[in-house]
Short mmCIF file of C-alpha atoms in Angstrom, two decimals:
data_model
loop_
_atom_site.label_atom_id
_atom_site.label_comp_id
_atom_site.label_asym_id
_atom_site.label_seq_id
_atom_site.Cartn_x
_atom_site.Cartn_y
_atom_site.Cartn_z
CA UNK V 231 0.18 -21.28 3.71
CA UNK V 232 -3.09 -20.55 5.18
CA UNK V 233 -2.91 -16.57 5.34
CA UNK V 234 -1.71 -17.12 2.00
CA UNK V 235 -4.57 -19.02 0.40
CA UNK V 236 -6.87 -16.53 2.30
CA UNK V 237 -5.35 -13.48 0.76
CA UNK V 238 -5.18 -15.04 -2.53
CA UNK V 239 -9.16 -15.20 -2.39
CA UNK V 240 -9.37 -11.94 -0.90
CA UNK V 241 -7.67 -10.46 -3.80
CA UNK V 242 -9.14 -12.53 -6.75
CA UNK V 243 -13.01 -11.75 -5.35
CA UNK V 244 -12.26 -8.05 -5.62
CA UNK V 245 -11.07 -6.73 -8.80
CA UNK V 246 -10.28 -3.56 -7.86
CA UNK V 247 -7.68 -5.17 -5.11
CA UNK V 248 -6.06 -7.50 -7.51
CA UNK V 249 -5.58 -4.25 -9.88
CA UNK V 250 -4.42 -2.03 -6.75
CA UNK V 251 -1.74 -5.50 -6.26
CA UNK V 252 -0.57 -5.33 -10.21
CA UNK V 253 -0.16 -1.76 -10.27
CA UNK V 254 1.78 -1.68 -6.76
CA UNK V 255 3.79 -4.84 -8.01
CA UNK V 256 4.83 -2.86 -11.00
CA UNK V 257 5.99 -0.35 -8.85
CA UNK V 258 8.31 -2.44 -6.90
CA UNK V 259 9.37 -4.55 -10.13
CA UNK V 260 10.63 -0.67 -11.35
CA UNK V 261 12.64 -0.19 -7.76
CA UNK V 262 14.21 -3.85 -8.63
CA UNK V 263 15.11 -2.73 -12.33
CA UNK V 264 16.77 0.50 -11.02
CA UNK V 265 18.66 -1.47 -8.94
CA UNK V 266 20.57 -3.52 -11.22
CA UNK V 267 23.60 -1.35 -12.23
CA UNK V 268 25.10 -1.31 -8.94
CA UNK V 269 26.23 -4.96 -10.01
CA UNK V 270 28.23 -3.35 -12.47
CA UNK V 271 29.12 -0.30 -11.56
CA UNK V 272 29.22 2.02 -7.90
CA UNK V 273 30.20 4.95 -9.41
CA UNK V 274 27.19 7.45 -9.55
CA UNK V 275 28.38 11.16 -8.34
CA UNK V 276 26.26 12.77 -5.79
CA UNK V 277 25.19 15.63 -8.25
CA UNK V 278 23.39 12.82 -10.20
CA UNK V 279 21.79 11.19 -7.13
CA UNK V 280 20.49 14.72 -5.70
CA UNK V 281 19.12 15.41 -9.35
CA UNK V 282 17.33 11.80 -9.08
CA UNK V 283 16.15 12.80 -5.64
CA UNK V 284 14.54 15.66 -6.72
CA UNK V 285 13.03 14.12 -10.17
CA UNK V 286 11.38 11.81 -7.82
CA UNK V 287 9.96 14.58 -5.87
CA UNK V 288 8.85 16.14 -8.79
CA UNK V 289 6.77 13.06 -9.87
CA UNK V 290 5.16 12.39 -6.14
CA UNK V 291 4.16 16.36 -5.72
CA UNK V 292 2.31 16.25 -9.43
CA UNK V 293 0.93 12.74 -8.52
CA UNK V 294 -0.63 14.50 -5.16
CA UNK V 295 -2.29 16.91 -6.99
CA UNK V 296 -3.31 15.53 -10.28
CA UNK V 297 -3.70 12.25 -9.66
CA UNK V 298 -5.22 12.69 -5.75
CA UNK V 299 -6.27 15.97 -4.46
CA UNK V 300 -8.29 17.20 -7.66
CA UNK V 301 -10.21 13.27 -7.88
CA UNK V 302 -10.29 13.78 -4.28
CA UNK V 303 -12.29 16.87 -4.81
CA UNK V 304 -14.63 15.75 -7.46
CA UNK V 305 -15.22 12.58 -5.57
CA UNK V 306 -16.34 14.35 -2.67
CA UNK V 307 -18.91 16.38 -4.57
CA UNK V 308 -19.81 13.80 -6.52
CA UNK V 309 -20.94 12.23 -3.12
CA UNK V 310 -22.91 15.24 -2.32
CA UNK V 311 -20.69 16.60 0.45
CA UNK V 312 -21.88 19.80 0.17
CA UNK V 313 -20.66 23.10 -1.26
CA UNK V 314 -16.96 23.46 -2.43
CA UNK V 315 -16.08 24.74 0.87
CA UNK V 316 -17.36 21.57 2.53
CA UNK V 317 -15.46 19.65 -0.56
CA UNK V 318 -12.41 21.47 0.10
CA UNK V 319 -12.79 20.82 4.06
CA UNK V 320 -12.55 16.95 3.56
CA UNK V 321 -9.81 16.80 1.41
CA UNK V 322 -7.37 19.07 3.17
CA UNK V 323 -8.22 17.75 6.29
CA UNK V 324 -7.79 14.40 5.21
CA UNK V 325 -4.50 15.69 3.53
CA UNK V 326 -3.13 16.94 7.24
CA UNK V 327 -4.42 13.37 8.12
CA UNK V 328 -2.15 11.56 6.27
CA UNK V 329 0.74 14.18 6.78
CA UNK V 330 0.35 13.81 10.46
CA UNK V 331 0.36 9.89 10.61
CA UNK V 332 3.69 9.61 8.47
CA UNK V 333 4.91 12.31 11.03
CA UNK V 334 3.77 9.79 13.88
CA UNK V 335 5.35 7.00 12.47
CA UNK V 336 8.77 8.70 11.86
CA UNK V 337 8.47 9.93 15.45
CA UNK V 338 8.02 6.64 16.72
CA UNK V 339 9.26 4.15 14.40
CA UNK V 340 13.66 3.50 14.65
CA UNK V 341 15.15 4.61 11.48
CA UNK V 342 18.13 5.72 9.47
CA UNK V 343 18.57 7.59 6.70
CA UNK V 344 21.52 8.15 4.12
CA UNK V 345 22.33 12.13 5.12
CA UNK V 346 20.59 13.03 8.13
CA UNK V 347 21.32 9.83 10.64
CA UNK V 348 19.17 8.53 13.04
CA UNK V 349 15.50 9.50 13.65
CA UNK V 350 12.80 7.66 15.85
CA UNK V 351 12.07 6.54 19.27
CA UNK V 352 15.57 5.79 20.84
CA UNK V 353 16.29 3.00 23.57
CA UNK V 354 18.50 0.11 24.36
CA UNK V 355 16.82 -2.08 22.13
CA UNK V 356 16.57 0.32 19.18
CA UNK V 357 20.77 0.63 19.31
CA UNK V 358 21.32 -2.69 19.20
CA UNK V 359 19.38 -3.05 15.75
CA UNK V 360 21.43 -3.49 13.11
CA UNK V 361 21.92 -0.29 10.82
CA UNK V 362 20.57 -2.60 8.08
CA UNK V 363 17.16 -2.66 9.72
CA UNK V 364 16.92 0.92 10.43
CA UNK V 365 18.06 1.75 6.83
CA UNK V 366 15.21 -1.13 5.51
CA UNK V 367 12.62 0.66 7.85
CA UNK V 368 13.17 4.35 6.33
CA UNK V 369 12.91 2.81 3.47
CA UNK V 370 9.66 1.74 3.95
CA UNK V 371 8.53 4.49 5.27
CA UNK V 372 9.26 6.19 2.37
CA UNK V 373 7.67 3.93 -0.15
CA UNK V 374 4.17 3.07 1.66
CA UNK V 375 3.09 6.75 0.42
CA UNK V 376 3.57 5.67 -2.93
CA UNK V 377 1.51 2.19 -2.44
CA UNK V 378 -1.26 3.69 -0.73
CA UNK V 379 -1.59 5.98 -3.47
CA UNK V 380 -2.13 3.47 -5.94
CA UNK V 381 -4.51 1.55 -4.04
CA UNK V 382 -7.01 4.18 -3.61
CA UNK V 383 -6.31 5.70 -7.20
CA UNK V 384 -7.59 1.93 -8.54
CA UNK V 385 -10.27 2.16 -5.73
CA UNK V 386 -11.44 5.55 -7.39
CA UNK V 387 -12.82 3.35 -10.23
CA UNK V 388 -11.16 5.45 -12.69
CA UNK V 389 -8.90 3.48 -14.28
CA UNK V 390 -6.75 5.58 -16.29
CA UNK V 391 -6.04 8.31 -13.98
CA UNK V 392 -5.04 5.25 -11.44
CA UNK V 393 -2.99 3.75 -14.54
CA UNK V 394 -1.04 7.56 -14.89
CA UNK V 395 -0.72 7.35 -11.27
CA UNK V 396 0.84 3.95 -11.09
CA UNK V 397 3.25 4.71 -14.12
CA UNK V 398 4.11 7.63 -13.05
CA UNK V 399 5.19 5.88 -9.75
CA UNK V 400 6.81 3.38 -11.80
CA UNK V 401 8.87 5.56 -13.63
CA UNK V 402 10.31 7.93 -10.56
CA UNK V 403 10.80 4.20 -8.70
CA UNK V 404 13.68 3.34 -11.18
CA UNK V 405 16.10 5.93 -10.52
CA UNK V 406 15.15 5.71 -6.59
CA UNK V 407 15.66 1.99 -6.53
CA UNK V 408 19.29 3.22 -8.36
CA UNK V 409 20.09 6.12 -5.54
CA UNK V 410 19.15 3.46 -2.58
CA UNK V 411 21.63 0.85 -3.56
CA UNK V 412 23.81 3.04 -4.60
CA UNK V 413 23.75 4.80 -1.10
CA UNK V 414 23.71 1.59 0.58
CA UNK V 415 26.78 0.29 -1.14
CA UNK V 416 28.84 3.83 -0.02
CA UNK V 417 27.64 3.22 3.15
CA UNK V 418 29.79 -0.13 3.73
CA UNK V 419 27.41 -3.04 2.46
CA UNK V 420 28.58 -5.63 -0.13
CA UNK V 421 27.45 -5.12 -3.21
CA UNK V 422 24.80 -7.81 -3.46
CA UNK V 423 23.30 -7.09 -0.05
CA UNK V 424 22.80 -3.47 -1.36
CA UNK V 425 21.14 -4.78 -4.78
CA UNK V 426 19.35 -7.44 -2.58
CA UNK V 427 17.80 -4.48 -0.30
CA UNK V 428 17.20 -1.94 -3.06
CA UNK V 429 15.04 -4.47 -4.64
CA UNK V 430 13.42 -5.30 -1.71
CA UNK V 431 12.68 -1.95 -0.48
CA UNK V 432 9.75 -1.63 -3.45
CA UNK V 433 7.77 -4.54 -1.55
CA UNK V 434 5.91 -2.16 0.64
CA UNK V 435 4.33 -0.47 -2.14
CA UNK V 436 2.06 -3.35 -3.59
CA UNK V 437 1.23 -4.20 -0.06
CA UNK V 438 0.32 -0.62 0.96
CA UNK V 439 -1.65 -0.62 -2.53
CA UNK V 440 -4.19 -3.65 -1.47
CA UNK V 441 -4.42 -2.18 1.87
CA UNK V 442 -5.39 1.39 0.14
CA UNK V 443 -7.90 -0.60 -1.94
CA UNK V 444 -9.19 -2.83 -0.05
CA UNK V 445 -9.97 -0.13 2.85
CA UNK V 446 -11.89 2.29 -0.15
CA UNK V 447 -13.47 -1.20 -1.28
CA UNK V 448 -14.78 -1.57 1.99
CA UNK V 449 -16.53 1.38 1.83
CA UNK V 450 -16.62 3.60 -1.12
CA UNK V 451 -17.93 6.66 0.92
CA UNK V 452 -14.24 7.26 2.46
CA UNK V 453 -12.59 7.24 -1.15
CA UNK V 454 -12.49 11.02 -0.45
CA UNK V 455 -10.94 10.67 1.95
CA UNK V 456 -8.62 7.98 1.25
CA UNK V 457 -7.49 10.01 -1.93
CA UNK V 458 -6.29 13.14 0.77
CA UNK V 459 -4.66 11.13 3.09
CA UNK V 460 -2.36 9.47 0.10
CA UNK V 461 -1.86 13.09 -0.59
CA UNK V 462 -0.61 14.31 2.96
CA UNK V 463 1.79 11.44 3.32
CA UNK V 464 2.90 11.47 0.41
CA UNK V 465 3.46 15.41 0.90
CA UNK V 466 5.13 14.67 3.99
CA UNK V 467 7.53 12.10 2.50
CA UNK V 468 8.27 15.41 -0.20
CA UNK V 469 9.06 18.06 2.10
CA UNK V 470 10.47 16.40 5.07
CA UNK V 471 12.57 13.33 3.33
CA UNK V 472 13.17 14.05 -0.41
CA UNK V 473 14.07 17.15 -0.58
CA UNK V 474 16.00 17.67 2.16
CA UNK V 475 18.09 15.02 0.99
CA UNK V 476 18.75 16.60 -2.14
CA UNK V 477 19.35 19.82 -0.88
CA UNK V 478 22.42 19.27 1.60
CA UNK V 479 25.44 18.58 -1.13
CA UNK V 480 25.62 22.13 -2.70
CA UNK V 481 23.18 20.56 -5.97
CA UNK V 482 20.38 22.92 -4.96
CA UNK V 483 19.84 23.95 -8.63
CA UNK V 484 20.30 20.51 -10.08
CA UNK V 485 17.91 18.73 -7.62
CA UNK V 486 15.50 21.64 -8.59
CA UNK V 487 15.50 20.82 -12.37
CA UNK V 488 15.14 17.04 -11.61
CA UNK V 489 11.78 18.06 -9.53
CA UNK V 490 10.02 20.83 -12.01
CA UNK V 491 11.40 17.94 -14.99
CA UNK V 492 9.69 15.16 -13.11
CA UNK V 493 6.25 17.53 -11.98
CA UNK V 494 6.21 18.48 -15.48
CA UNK V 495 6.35 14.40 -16.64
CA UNK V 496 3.35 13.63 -14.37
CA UNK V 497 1.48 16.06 -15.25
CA UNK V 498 1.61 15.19 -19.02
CA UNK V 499 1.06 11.44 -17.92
CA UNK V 500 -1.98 12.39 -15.94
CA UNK V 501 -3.33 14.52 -18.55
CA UNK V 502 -2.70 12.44 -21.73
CA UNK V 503 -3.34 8.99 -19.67
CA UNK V 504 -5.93 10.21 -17.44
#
């Protein structure tokens, strides 16, 4: 109760945070929604979910670059880092940054996923964790990408690119909230437990979006950099979980037109919102 009432006034003394937290929550609330048809129905063919995989893709890769790298740039000039070179030389090293701790964290962190198994640090310990847990932690890992993004796109202090960002988010989190129950449910778990997990699989997101937030609120001169490193995990979450996944069934071409369909989405959402 304590930490609680403590983060509470964290987040209602800085306004940026407590957007960052609605945004994220809205977010997870759109995993949750995308859930709900498993109760009714498990049918969903895998040329479907590879095409939502890759929709989803399509969304985070225009987010990185609309909604992240270019702000990243134009905050970094804007905070006199130099020439566009030196511009440039912050954000994509921040952007291998961010690639390279998701990479860490995959390396070391126990996890399963749908297609492709285990990954992680192995052990005695790790094989006696339930495959729940590992399934729960790739999860996460997949989804704190999108919350730190948020949380430095409301950090920014541009509020309606960080709005297009978060909807954006919003809108590719339905379908994936849809393709993780559904997967869980093939995968042997009743059919509550896999609603139960889909939905709470979008809880990372507003925490990784006051985290994002509150670390560019602490100081506003690593919002460059902040901005690049959402980008490069977020990247890395693209190209070494999404599409992979999508790409393994035969649906090459269908997971394709989900990703250019959902790049083209954000883009218009980033443009016309932001």
């Amino acid at each position: 109760m304590v930490l609680a009432a403590e983060f509470w006034r964290f987040v209602t003394a800085r306004p940026v945070v407590w957007d960052a937290l609605v945004g994220g929550s809205a977010a997870a609330l759109a995993t949750a929604l995308g859930t709900l048809p498993v109760m009714f129905s498990q049918r969903l063919s895998e040329r479907v979910q590879d095409t939502l995989f890759g929709f989803g893709a399509g969304v985070m890769l225009a987010a990185c670059a609309f909604s992240l790298i270019i702000p990243g740039l134009e905050a970094a000039r804007a905070r006199g880092m130099g020439s566009a070179w030196a511009a440039g030389g912050v954000i994509g090293a921040s952007i291998l940054m961010g690639g390279a701790a998701l990479m860490l964290m995959d390396r070391l962190l126990p996890h399963e996923h749908f297609i492709k198994g285990r990954e992680g640090m192995d052990g005695q310990a790790v094989r006696k964790l339930r495959r729940t847990w590992l399934f729960v932690i790739a999860i996460a890992l997949h989804n704190l990408p999108e919350g730190l993004a948020i949380g430095v796109g409301y950090a920014g202090n541009d509020g309606l690119r960080a709005n297009a960002l978060a909807t954006g988010i919003a809108i590719q989190d339905v379908p994936e909230g849809l393709v993780v129950a559904v997967a869980l449910l093939a995968a042997g778990y009743p059919r509550a437990l896999a609603v139960a997990l889909g939905m709470a699989s979008g809880l990372v997101e507003p925490l990784g979006a006051v985290l994002g937030a509150a670390v560019i609120g602490w100081s506003a001169a690593l919002l460059p950099w902040g901005l690049g490193f959402a980008a490069g995990a977020m990247l890395f979450v693209i190209s070494h979980e999404i599409i992979p996944e999508s790409h393994r069934k035969g649906h090459e071409a269908f997971a394709t037109s989900g990703l250019m369909l959902g790049f083209v989405l954000m883009m218009l959402l980033d443009t016309a919102l932001g």
